[in-house]
Amino acid sequence: MATPSEEQYPWQEPANPVSRGAFIVVEGLDRAGKSTQVKKLCDRLYAEGHNVKAIGFPANGYTLICDRYYYSGIVYSAAKQLPSLSLAWARQPEVGLPRPDRVVFLDLDPEAAAKRGGYGDEKYEKREMQERVKELFLGLLGKRGEESSDLFVVNAGVGIEDVA
């Protein structure tokens, strides 16, 4: 995610912490619109009076919105389909990491992703890989047990404003 100026994104101003903020994660396939939706969500929450940061680690008083988190590491590792990189193996590093208050998964058909600008520039932007990643994401996020009420699957195949 590019580093914008403070004038461009006022939600990057320092906070005056009064209470704990929220930890929101936005996940999705490559080209699903994660960076765009993180900016939109930050703008919206800031307009509603929340202290918001899109980078860093959850600090007192901030709502932190991450453009990817450990879920991506898990599913992209497992999607390589190497015997030594099973889903169970890939989940081990997440032990002890803070659980997000919300996880937003931007669901996009790999064929639709391929039609977006810049597709194919990244190492894993291949249809077969993206199909495995999507399957693993939905499976992983569906197995979160009691935490699944904090998971939101959003159709990223519609317009930017419709997703926001």
XYZ file of C-alpha atoms in Angstrom:
164
model
C 0.000 0.000 0.000
C 1.463 3.365 -0.975
C 2.205 5.925 1.719
C -0.078 8.917 1.128
C 0.465 12.372 2.591
C -1.437 13.387 5.740
C -3.338 16.029 3.745
C -4.545 13.333 1.365
C -5.657 10.947 4.134
C -6.519 12.808 7.353
C -7.267 9.515 9.121
C -3.513 9.038 9.454
C -3.303 11.777 12.102
C -2.154 10.851 15.637
C -4.946 9.716 17.951
C -5.917 10.849 21.418
C -6.516 7.411 22.913
C -9.499 7.172 25.214
C -10.312 3.503 24.756
C -9.066 0.448 22.918
C -9.615 0.629 19.196
C -10.671 -2.240 16.967
C -8.471 -4.487 14.864
C -9.966 -5.019 11.412
C -8.376 -7.202 8.745
C -9.188 -7.035 5.036
C -8.205 -10.171 3.114
C -8.870 -11.368 -0.411
C -7.368 -12.662 -3.622
C -4.824 -10.647 -5.552
C -6.554 -7.722 -7.306
C -9.713 -8.129 -5.199
C -9.447 -4.471 -4.129
C -8.026 -4.808 -0.604
C -5.954 -1.609 -0.680
C -8.819 0.366 -2.203
C -11.311 -0.900 0.364
C -8.894 -0.291 3.271
C -8.699 3.359 2.184
C -12.490 3.560 1.791
C -13.075 2.000 5.207
C -10.538 4.322 6.835
C -12.220 7.342 5.236
C -15.644 6.178 6.427
C -14.595 5.400 9.997
C -12.669 8.674 10.246
C -15.742 10.577 9.024
C -17.744 8.832 11.779
C -15.319 10.175 14.384
C -13.094 7.130 14.922
C -9.330 7.359 15.312
C -8.027 5.171 12.490
C -4.645 3.942 11.293
C -4.021 1.738 8.304
C -0.494 0.695 9.267
C 1.330 -0.371 12.405
C 0.241 -2.565 15.263
C -2.936 -2.185 17.351
C -2.241 0.590 19.805
C -4.509 2.018 22.453
C -7.153 4.250 20.984
C -6.670 3.272 17.350
C -8.753 1.207 15.018
C -6.157 -0.592 12.934
C -7.090 -1.759 9.454
C -4.672 -4.211 7.861
C -4.289 -4.826 4.155
C -3.607 -8.577 4.705
C -2.666 -10.443 7.870
C -1.509 -13.945 8.754
C -4.386 -15.529 6.844
C -2.614 -14.675 3.576
C 0.604 -16.300 4.737
C -1.271 -19.450 5.665
C -3.258 -19.876 2.471
C -0.576 -18.780 0.025
C 1.892 -21.214 1.623
C -0.600 -24.082 1.541
C -1.773 -23.208 -1.994
C 1.672 -24.103 -3.339
C 0.622 -27.732 -2.769
C 3.983 -28.832 -1.458
C 3.772 -31.743 1.006
C 5.895 -29.875 3.557
C 3.614 -26.797 3.378
C 0.317 -28.221 4.617
C -2.414 -25.979 5.986
C -1.709 -27.271 9.507
C 2.012 -26.487 9.116
C 1.283 -23.035 7.701
C -0.981 -22.183 10.678
C 1.767 -22.690 13.274
C 3.204 -19.139 13.109
C -0.197 -17.611 13.946
C -0.061 -19.002 17.495
C -0.009 -16.079 19.908
C -0.837 -13.385 17.356
C -3.702 -11.040 18.214
C -7.038 -12.148 16.819
C -8.754 -9.470 14.750
C -12.057 -8.027 15.941
C -13.321 -8.304 12.373
C -12.111 -10.036 9.221
C -13.397 -8.860 5.857
C -12.736 -11.274 3.003
C -13.103 -9.685 -0.425
C -14.451 -12.577 -2.477
C -13.614 -12.310 -6.161
C -13.807 -14.888 -8.910
C -10.265 -15.516 -10.208
C -11.509 -14.911 -13.768
C -12.778 -11.458 -12.761
C -9.459 -10.732 -11.021
C -7.620 -11.560 -14.244
C -9.526 -8.775 -16.012
C -8.323 -6.110 -13.569
C -5.400 -3.850 -14.378
C -1.947 -5.173 -13.588
C -3.056 -8.792 -13.262
C -0.197 -11.187 -13.849
C 2.481 -8.815 -12.557
C 2.702 -10.632 -9.219
C 4.298 -14.056 -8.783
C 1.120 -15.863 -7.730
C -1.321 -14.138 -10.087
C -2.138 -17.269 -12.027
C -5.689 -18.599 -12.289
C -4.975 -22.041 -10.792
C -3.104 -20.544 -7.839
C -5.829 -17.969 -7.188
C -8.506 -20.699 -7.285
C -6.580 -22.685 -4.637
C -6.063 -19.536 -2.557
C -9.787 -18.718 -2.652
C -10.756 -22.276 -1.693
C -8.265 -22.284 1.190
C -9.328 -18.826 2.417
C -12.997 -19.757 2.526
C -12.192 -23.079 4.197
C -9.855 -21.488 6.732
C -12.202 -18.648 7.581
C -15.140 -21.048 7.814
C -13.303 -23.086 10.494
C -12.897 -20.209 12.927
C -15.598 -21.616 15.242
C -17.078 -19.068 17.605
C -15.111 -16.328 15.871
C -16.996 -16.835 12.604
C -19.561 -14.204 13.650
C -16.764 -11.657 13.158
C -16.158 -12.766 9.558
C -17.705 -10.885 6.684
C -17.466 -12.237 3.140
C -18.037 -9.395 0.676
C -18.531 -9.744 -3.074
C -15.598 -7.797 -4.567
C -16.857 -8.337 -8.111
C -19.153 -5.314 -7.952
C -18.208 -1.620 -8.144
C -15.793 -0.035 -5.660
C -18.542 2.033 -4.018
C -20.830 -1.004 -3.762
C -18.107 -2.902 -1.888
C -17.392 0.051 0.412
